[in-house]
Amino acid sequence: RAKVAVLISGKGTNMAALLYASRQAGAAYEIVLVASNDPEAEGLRLAEAEGLATFALSHRGMARADHDAAMDRAVREAGAEYIALAGYMRILGTDFVSRWEGRMLNIHPSLLPKYPGLDTHARAIEAGDTHAGASVHLVTDDLDMGEVLGRAEVAILPGDTPETLAERVKLAEHQLYPRVLSEYAARPFDPDWLIARVRERAMALPEAE
Ligand code: GAR
């Protein structure tokens, strides 16, 4: 089974959904670490109670690169092959993102490419959209803009507030994320993808004399 580290900053309901799905027979992945930039994150307490390894390091007073490096170390030491961001509210730097390229997923509470960034539900309601939802995507340097691997739509009801809508979208997130992560972790090896990445890297190198 693929080994996954889940990064959280808050309640961790998506982490819980990923965990409980991973305990079903035939699951394609297992969670080897739950890590957070907030030692008080509610999800950490649940992860501990569920017997998962946890790692917490506040980002306060730390340079982004140093915090990212500490997270990276913890994730590698846990033996993770994939990272699932689940309400991780820190932007990760280029170094971290490129190290985990193609192996780091995020769940975002909108139907991407609509509404990257924050306050997604308020923006969808404000715009008069009939549907909101959530997307699971690969993480790239372009915030919330990596390849979308799966989406779940949720109707917006008259009288919905960002809070009532967020609650229903989370129900959809909890179904979506484990399915997409399982499919992604179990996908067949794609040599073309690897060749394309190696080419990109080579082109980014300075010209040899
Ligand atoms: C989820 O709704 C997730 O889509 C969102 O944070 C919530 C975390 O909830 N993520 C983002 O906004 C990322 N920018 P949880 O801690 O209960 O899983």
XYZ file of N, CA and C and ligand atoms in Angstrom:
645
model
N 0.850 -1.212 0.000
C 0.000 0.000 0.000
C 0.874 1.246 0.000
N 0.437 2.256 -0.729
C 1.197 3.501 -0.805
C 1.189 4.188 0.564
N 2.328 4.764 0.918
C 2.447 5.426 2.216
C 2.216 6.928 2.048
N 1.287 7.463 2.850
C 0.845 8.848 2.679
C 1.018 9.626 3.983
N 1.567 10.845 3.863
C 1.576 11.785 4.992
C 0.475 12.804 4.739
N -0.311 13.106 5.763
C -1.399 14.078 5.630
C -1.004 15.326 6.414
N -1.075 16.477 5.753
C -0.738 17.755 6.402
C -2.013 18.539 6.672
N -2.174 18.959 7.907
C -3.402 19.655 8.317
C -3.049 20.927 9.087
N -4.045 21.821 9.202
C -3.878 22.994 10.065
C -5.047 23.151 11.022
N -6.122 22.394 10.818
C -7.332 22.648 11.606
C -7.996 21.396 12.114
N -9.293 21.315 11.824
C -10.129 20.242 12.384
C -9.710 18.855 11.936
N -9.309 18.759 10.690
C -8.863 17.449 10.212
C -9.976 16.498 9.838
N -11.129 17.019 9.414
C -12.203 16.089 9.029
C -11.841 15.355 7.736
N -11.131 16.014 6.843
C -10.689 15.299 5.629
C -9.636 14.254 5.974
N -8.755 14.573 6.893
C -7.773 13.585 7.359
C -8.510 12.367 7.915
N -9.570 12.611 8.709
C -10.342 11.503 9.279
C -10.987 10.672 8.168
N -11.539 11.351 7.170
C -12.165 10.621 6.059
C -11.122 9.775 5.325
N -9.936 10.350 5.122
C -8.860 9.593 4.458
C -8.460 8.389 5.307
N -8.368 8.604 6.604
C -7.968 7.513 7.499
C -8.989 6.380 7.493
N -10.270 6.732 7.673
C -11.274 5.677 7.794
C -11.415 4.914 6.471
N -11.271 5.626 5.363
C -11.316 4.929 4.067
C -10.116 3.984 3.930
N -8.972 4.410 4.482
C -7.756 3.582 4.337
C -7.850 2.294 5.149
N -8.797 2.265 6.074
C -8.949 1.059 6.890
C -9.917 0.059 6.284
N -10.541 0.427 5.173
C -11.430 -0.511 4.482
C -10.576 -1.538 3.746
N -11.115 -2.730 3.620
C -10.381 -3.784 2.900
C -10.070 -3.319 1.481
N -8.868 -3.601 1.019
C -8.514 -3.277 -0.361
C -8.053 -1.848 -0.578
N -7.927 -1.064 0.492
C -7.498 0.335 0.331
C -6.107 0.385 -0.304
N -5.896 1.383 -1.162
C -4.644 1.463 -1.931
C -3.549 2.202 -1.171
N -3.895 2.840 -0.055
C -2.896 3.632 0.666
C -3.078 3.471 2.178
N -2.027 3.842 2.904
C -2.122 3.928 4.367
C -1.497 5.238 4.820
N -1.964 5.759 5.947
C -1.431 7.021 6.458
C -0.290 6.718 7.426
N 0.895 7.266 7.126
C 2.057 6.992 7.980
C 2.391 8.173 8.882
N 1.792 9.337 8.611
C 2.059 10.511 9.451
C 0.967 11.553 9.252
N 0.590 12.205 10.368
C -0.243 13.414 10.276
C 0.602 14.538 10.843
N 0.867 15.558 10.025
C 1.742 16.652 10.449
C 0.991 17.970 10.367
N 1.359 18.901 11.244
C 0.663 20.191 11.277
C 1.610 21.330 11.593
N 1.282 22.499 11.057
C 2.024 23.715 11.393
C 1.425 24.376 12.634
N 0.355 23.763 13.176
C -0.284 24.310 14.370
C -0.380 23.213 15.420
N 0.460 23.313 16.465
C 0.454 22.268 17.503
C -0.904 22.108 18.182
N -1.775 23.149 18.063
C -3.102 23.075 18.696
C -4.169 22.518 17.756
N -3.813 22.176 16.545
C -4.815 21.720 15.569
C -5.628 20.556 16.133
N -6.956 20.709 16.035
C -7.857 19.695 16.589
C -7.597 18.316 15.962
N -7.279 18.314 14.697
C -7.068 17.048 13.985
C -5.917 16.231 14.550
N -4.943 16.900 15.166
C -3.803 16.170 15.750
C -4.264 15.280 16.888
N -5.211 15.793 17.686
C -5.700 15.013 18.833
C -6.404 13.759 18.334
N -7.182 13.919 17.258
C -7.869 12.755 16.702
C -6.856 11.749 16.155
N -5.854 12.268 15.435
C -4.846 11.377 14.855
C -4.146 10.579 15.953
N -3.811 11.264 17.059
C -3.150 10.566 18.179
C -4.068 9.501 18.747
N -5.329 9.860 18.965
C -6.276 8.897 19.536
C -6.446 7.690 18.619
N -6.282 7.915 17.325
C -6.411 6.815 16.357
C -5.108 6.043 16.190
N -4.100 6.416 16.975
C -2.851 5.654 16.966
C -1.919 5.994 15.814
N -2.141 7.135 15.162
C -1.259 7.536 14.066
C -0.056 8.304 14.603
N 1.050 8.227 13.872
C 2.209 9.049 14.208
C 1.878 10.500 13.862
N 2.287 11.430 14.715
C 2.024 12.852 14.444
C 3.305 13.655 14.574
N 3.289 14.813 13.923
C 4.411 15.751 14.008
C 3.816 17.147 13.973
N 4.214 17.989 14.933
C 3.702 19.360 14.953
C 4.853 20.327 15.130
N 4.853 21.356 14.319
C 5.871 22.401 14.440
C 5.245 23.721 14.010
N 5.129 24.637 14.978
C 4.555 25.937 14.649
C 5.459 26.678 13.667
N 4.831 27.349 12.710
C 5.596 28.128 11.738
C 5.953 29.502 12.287
N 5.380 29.853 13.439
C 5.594 31.203 13.978
C 7.067 31.449 14.273
N 7.548 32.586 13.786
C 8.934 32.962 14.044
C 9.941 32.177 13.220
N 9.465 31.369 12.275
C 10.382 30.584 11.441
C 10.333 31.084 10.004
N 11.481 31.072 9.329
C 11.488 31.379 7.894
C 10.746 30.256 7.171
N 10.053 30.607 6.076
C 9.267 29.602 5.356
C 10.143 28.413 4.935
N 11.348 28.725 4.420
C 12.224 27.650 3.918
C 12.605 26.697 5.047
N 12.851 27.238 6.239
C 13.245 26.386 7.373
C 12.070 25.521 7.830
N 10.884 26.123 7.860
C 9.709 25.356 8.281
C 9.402 24.255 7.266
N 9.451 24.624 5.987
C 9.227 23.623 4.927
C 10.231 22.476 5.062
N 11.498 22.816 5.311
C 12.553 21.793 5.385
C 12.296 20.843 6.553
N 11.825 21.385 7.667
C 11.537 20.535 8.826
C 10.357 19.608 8.528
N 9.366 20.135 7.832
C 8.206 19.321 7.442
C 8.656 18.208 6.490
N 9.478 18.591 5.537
C 9.966 17.637 4.544
C 10.713 16.486 5.235
N 11.553 16.847 6.192
C 12.331 15.841 6.921
C 11.388 14.872 7.653
N 10.408 15.438 8.350
C 9.483 14.597 9.124
C 8.725 13.635 8.200
N 8.308 14.152 7.065
C 7.533 13.350 6.121
C 8.387 12.221 5.540
N 9.639 12.550 5.193
C 10.544 11.526 4.652
C 10.889 10.482 5.700
N 11.159 10.953 6.932
C 11.514 10.005 7.994
C 10.375 9.028 8.262
N 9.152 9.493 8.038
C 7.997 8.611 8.239
C 7.848 7.622 7.075
N 8.656 7.804 6.036
C 8.602 6.872 4.896
C 7.508 7.187 3.888
N 6.988 8.424 3.928
C 5.880 8.761 3.016
C 6.341 8.819 1.566
N 5.490 8.324 0.683
C 5.721 8.422 -0.775
C 4.830 9.498 -1.383
N 3.754 9.824 -0.691
C 2.811 10.846 -1.157
C 2.482 11.777 0.006
N 2.104 13.008 -0.361
C 1.589 13.947 0.635
C 0.177 14.339 0.223
N -0.735 14.285 1.198
C -2.094 14.780 0.966
C -2.294 16.004 1.849
N -2.420 17.168 1.224
C -2.728 18.382 1.978
C -4.229 18.363 2.256
N -4.586 18.528 3.531
C -6.003 18.450 3.906
C -6.299 19.607 4.859
N -6.575 20.772 4.265
C -6.775 21.958 5.090
C -5.461 22.444 5.671
N -4.368 22.279 4.912
C -3.058 22.814 5.345
C -3.004 24.250 4.849
N -3.032 25.197 5.779
C -3.247 26.583 5.395
C -1.948 27.398 5.284
N -0.850 26.715 5.028
C 0.419 27.399 4.759
C 0.762 27.204 3.292
N 1.241 28.267 2.666
C 1.732 28.112 1.297
C 3.115 27.480 1.376
N 3.323 26.442 0.561
C 4.622 25.750 0.564
C 5.536 26.379 -0.486
N 6.815 26.501 -0.147
C 7.784 27.135 -1.045
C 8.137 26.246 -2.232
N 8.791 26.877 -3.220
C 9.146 26.193 -4.470
C 9.962 24.924 -4.245
N 10.925 24.969 -3.329
C 11.780 23.797 -3.102
C 10.945 22.595 -2.681
N 10.085 22.828 -1.691
C 9.249 21.740 -1.188
C 8.345 21.224 -2.302
N 7.710 22.152 -3.014
C 6.761 21.757 -4.067
C 7.466 20.956 -5.157
N 8.682 21.374 -5.553
C 9.321 20.639 -6.651
C 9.828 19.276 -6.186
N 10.242 19.170 -4.920
C 10.629 17.852 -4.398
C 9.496 16.848 -4.435
N 8.285 17.339 -4.241
C 7.122 16.436 -4.149
C 6.262 16.495 -5.405
N 6.804 17.055 -6.453
C 6.047 17.210 -7.686
C 5.476 15.873 -8.169
N 4.192 15.877 -8.459
C 3.536 14.660 -8.933
C 3.184 13.693 -7.816
N 3.586 14.043 -6.588
C 3.303 13.139 -5.468
C 2.612 13.875 -4.318
N 2.147 15.104 -4.600
C 1.460 15.878 -3.555
C 0.113 16.371 -4.079
N -0.946 16.012 -3.334
C -2.312 16.378 -3.712
C -2.867 17.371 -2.696
N -3.854 18.150 -3.135
C -4.527 19.082 -2.237
C -6.020 19.002 -2.501
N -6.806 19.257 -1.435
C -8.248 19.413 -1.656
C -8.595 20.867 -1.462
N -9.350 21.400 -2.416
C -9.677 22.825 -2.408
C -11.203 22.974 -2.489
N -11.778 23.864 -1.659
C -13.243 23.937 -1.594
C -13.878 24.792 -2.685
N -13.614 24.476 -3.938
C -14.330 25.107 -5.051
C -14.217 24.193 -6.261
N -14.997 24.512 -7.281
C -14.901 23.768 -8.537
C -13.816 24.438 -9.372
N -12.578 24.043 -9.123
C -11.453 24.643 -9.855
C -11.651 24.401 -11.360
N -11.251 25.336 -12.237
C -10.410 26.500 -11.950
C -11.133 27.720 -11.370
N -12.439 27.568 -11.038
C -13.128 28.693 -10.393
C -12.632 28.866 -8.960
N -12.494 30.085 -8.546
C -12.218 30.446 -7.154
C -11.025 29.769 -6.492
N -9.838 29.945 -7.032
C -8.651 29.573 -6.243
C -8.562 30.535 -5.054
N -7.728 30.203 -4.074
C -7.542 31.128 -2.939
C -8.575 30.935 -1.845
N -8.864 32.020 -1.128
C -9.687 31.928 0.084
C -11.147 32.344 -0.168
N -11.990 32.145 0.841
C -13.403 32.588 0.828
C -14.169 32.069 -0.386
N -13.919 30.848 -0.743
C -14.492 30.296 -1.981
C -16.027 30.235 -1.929
N -16.575 29.839 -0.788
C -18.036 29.672 -0.724
C -18.741 31.021 -0.772
N -18.205 32.001 -0.072
C -18.788 33.351 -0.107
C -18.764 33.877 -1.541
N -17.683 33.607 -2.247
C -17.563 34.114 -3.622
C -18.554 33.414 -4.555
N -18.766 32.108 -4.357
C -19.718 31.373 -5.202
C -21.149 31.861 -4.956
N -21.493 32.091 -3.684
C -22.848 32.569 -3.347
C -23.048 33.968 -3.928
N -22.083 34.813 -3.705
C -22.100 36.196 -4.187
C -22.302 36.262 -5.703
N -21.663 35.345 -6.404
C -21.720 35.344 -7.871
C -23.044 34.778 -8.393
N -23.881 34.243 -7.476
C -25.153 33.665 -7.904
C -24.998 32.302 -8.569
N -23.896 31.611 -8.295
C -23.684 30.280 -8.880
C -24.769 29.310 -8.390
N -25.128 28.345 -9.219
C -26.104 27.338 -8.781
C -25.407 26.215 -8.026
N -24.103 26.026 -8.315
C -23.368 24.940 -7.678
C -22.021 25.414 -7.134
N -21.661 24.834 -6.004
C -20.305 24.979 -5.463
C -19.712 23.577 -5.488
N -18.632 23.377 -4.755
C -18.076 22.033 -4.709
C -16.649 22.019 -4.249
N -15.978 20.922 -4.546
C -14.590 20.745 -4.123
C -13.820 20.067 -5.241
N -12.511 20.287 -5.241
C -11.627 19.693 -6.249
C -10.397 19.128 -5.558
N -9.931 18.001 -6.076
C -8.633 17.474 -5.657
C -7.683 17.683 -6.824
N -6.537 18.288 -6.533
C -5.603 18.611 -7.619
C -4.169 18.344 -7.198
N -3.305 18.207 -8.194
C -1.873 18.098 -7.921
C -1.361 19.473 -7.530
N -0.416 19.510 -6.616
C 0.107 20.800 -6.153
C 1.293 21.214 -7.019
N 1.193 22.436 -7.534
C 2.297 23.045 -8.282
C 2.553 24.417 -7.666
N 3.538 25.122 -8.200
C 3.857 26.448 -7.677
C 2.749 27.463 -7.901
N 1.898 27.165 -8.875
C 0.804 28.065 -9.201
C -0.340 27.724 -8.252
N -0.586 28.553 -7.243
C -1.492 28.214 -6.139
C -2.868 27.721 -6.625
N -3.248 26.529 -6.214
C -4.545 25.908 -6.523
C -4.765 25.686 -8.018
N -3.689 25.664 -8.808
C -3.845 25.594 -10.263
C -3.242 24.341 -10.897
N -2.750 23.404 -10.097
C -2.219 22.166 -10.678
C -3.345 21.326 -11.292
N -2.945 20.291 -12.023
C -3.914 19.431 -12.712
C -5.012 18.926 -11.762
N -6.261 19.086 -12.189
C -7.389 18.626 -11.370
C -7.587 17.125 -11.593
N -7.619 16.368 -10.492
C -7.761 14.913 -10.578
C -9.200 14.466 -10.338
N -9.983 15.316 -9.686
C -11.384 14.952 -9.423
C -12.137 16.125 -8.826
N -13.443 16.162 -9.094
C -14.292 17.249 -8.588
C -15.592 16.672 -8.063
N -16.181 17.335 -7.076
C -17.519 16.957 -6.609
C -18.373 18.215 -6.567
N -19.565 18.156 -7.182
C -20.469 19.315 -7.220
C -21.483 19.231 -6.094
N -21.840 20.400 -5.567
C -22.828 20.494 -4.495
C -23.752 21.665 -4.841
N -25.070 21.431 -4.813
C -26.012 22.514 -5.140
C -25.972 23.597 -4.069
N -26.087 24.842 -4.496
C -26.228 25.950 -3.548
C -27.731 26.174 -3.337
N -28.165 26.151 -2.069
C -29.584 26.298 -1.751
C -29.901 27.758 -1.464
N -31.165 28.165 -1.723
C -31.545 29.526 -1.326
C -31.340 29.642 0.187
N -30.783 30.729 0.630
C -30.569 30.900 2.074
C -29.265 30.318 2.564
N -28.517 29.640 1.692
C -27.207 29.128 2.120
C -26.301 30.283 2.549
N -25.575 30.066 3.618
C -24.504 30.987 4.020
C -23.193 30.263 3.701
N -22.074 30.987 3.705
C -20.801 30.296 3.482
C -20.622 29.119 4.455
N -21.164 29.264 5.670
C -20.992 28.202 6.677
C -21.855 26.972 6.362
N -23.138 27.194 6.023
C -24.001 26.033 5.745
C -23.527 25.327 4.477
N -23.072 26.127 3.522
C -22.579 25.531 2.278
C -21.291 24.751 2.532
N -20.405 25.334 3.345
C -19.123 24.669 3.635
C -19.361 23.294 4.250
N -20.383 23.230 5.108
C -20.682 21.967 5.781
C -21.091 20.891 4.766
N -21.951 21.265 3.802
C -22.371 20.273 2.787
C -21.230 19.942 1.841
N -20.434 20.957 1.501
C -19.298 20.681 0.608
C -18.351 19.697 1.293
N -18.198 19.838 2.614
C -17.297 18.905 3.313
C -17.786 17.461 3.204
N -19.116 17.260 3.251
C -19.632 15.889 3.073
C -19.140 15.335 1.740
N -19.190 16.186 0.719
C -18.735 15.757 -0.614
C -17.221 15.561 -0.624
N -16.496 16.449 0.064
C -15.033 16.314 0.121
C -14.641 14.963 0.707
N -15.379 14.562 1.744
C -15.013 13.335 2.462
C -15.195 12.081 1.608
N -16.079 12.173 0.602
C -16.227 11.059 -0.347
C -15.161 11.157 -1.435
N -14.944 12.393 -1.884
C -14.077 12.622 -3.040
C -12.612 12.300 -2.766
N -12.093 12.815 -1.641
C -10.634 12.765 -1.439
C -10.101 11.334 -1.335
N -10.736 10.465 -0.511
C -10.210 9.093 -0.436
C -10.257 8.379 -1.785
N -11.313 8.609 -2.563
C -11.421 7.936 -3.863
C -10.301 8.393 -4.797
N -10.129 9.706 -4.889
C -9.124 10.238 -5.818
C -7.717 9.842 -5.375
N -7.443 9.920 -4.078
C -6.114 9.539 -3.589
C -5.843 8.062 -3.868
N -6.841 7.212 -3.638
C -6.680 5.770 -3.907
C -6.366 5.532 -5.370
N -7.157 6.167 -6.241
C -6.950 5.963 -7.682
C -5.575 6.460 -8.094
N -5.188 7.605 -7.546
C -3.905 8.190 -7.950
C -2.743 7.318 -7.473
N -2.821 6.863 -6.224
C -1.723 6.064 -5.664
C -1.620 4.708 -6.371
N -2.728 4.246 -6.932
C -2.736 2.920 -7.567
C -2.567 3.006 -9.080
N -2.339 4.237 -9.607
C -2.290 4.378 -11.070
C -1.064 3.651 -11.621
N -1.151 3.188 -12.852
C 0.010 2.523 -13.424
C 1.145 3.518 -13.647
N 2.365 3.036 -13.571
C 3.547 3.872 -13.778
C 3.527 4.450 -15.195
N 3.806 5.741 -15.320
C 3.721 6.415 -16.615
C 5.102 6.944 -17.012
N 5.843 6.201 -17.869
C 7.197 6.636 -18.228
C 7.199 7.984 -18.949
N 6.151 8.282 -19.726
C 6.113 9.565 -20.443
C 6.132 10.743 -19.480
N 5.417 10.568 -18.385
C 5.368 11.633 -17.386
C 6.780 11.896 -16.850
N 7.499 10.803 -16.538
C 8.840 10.927 -15.977
C 9.790 11.583 -16.985
N 9.709 11.159 -18.245
C 10.584 11.711 -19.286
C 10.324 13.223 -19.437
N 9.052 13.599 -19.424
C 8.710 15.026 -19.552
C 9.306 15.837 -18.403
N 9.259 15.276 -17.183
C 9.820 15.996 -16.016
C 11.338 16.134 -16.135
N 12.001 15.066 -16.584
C 13.465 15.107 -16.719
C 13.852 16.157 -17.768
N 13.087 16.210 -18.868
C 13.338 17.221 -19.911
C 13.194 18.624 -19.344
N 12.109 18.840 -18.580
C 11.862 20.168 -17.997
C 13.039 20.595 -17.126
N 13.490 19.649 -16.289
C 14.610 19.930 -15.389
C 15.840 20.300 -16.200
N 16.134 19.498 -17.232
C 17.340 19.717 -18.038
C 17.268 21.094 -18.679
N 16.081 21.488 -19.134
C 15.948 22.784 -19.794
C 16.110 23.926 -18.799
N 15.817 23.663 -17.535
C 15.931 24.711 -16.524
C 17.389 24.916 -16.089
N 18.257 23.959 -16.441
C 19.668 24.089 -16.044
C 20.364 25.138 -16.912
N 21.383 25.840 -16.363
C 22.112 26.802 -17.192
C 22.829 26.060 -18.322
N 22.979 26.733 -19.472
C 23.655 26.135 -20.635
C 25.097 25.763 -20.261
N 25.535 24.570 -20.735
C 26.946 24.192 -20.512
C 27.815 25.002 -21.459
N 29.036 25.307 -21.047
C 29.976 26.086 -21.896
C 30.386 25.276 -23.132
C -11.646 21.862 3.750
O -12.917 22.347 3.404
C -10.655 22.080 2.627
O -11.244 21.982 1.356
C -10.214 23.497 2.899
O -10.111 23.582 4.295
C -11.056 22.696 4.893
C -10.339 21.836 5.914
O -11.252 21.164 6.721
N -8.965 23.775 2.277
C -8.578 24.975 1.888
O -9.260 25.982 2.042
C -7.207 25.030 1.233
N -6.922 26.350 0.769
P -10.816 19.932 7.631
O -9.647 20.401 8.514
O -12.028 19.637 8.450
O -10.437 18.807 6.735
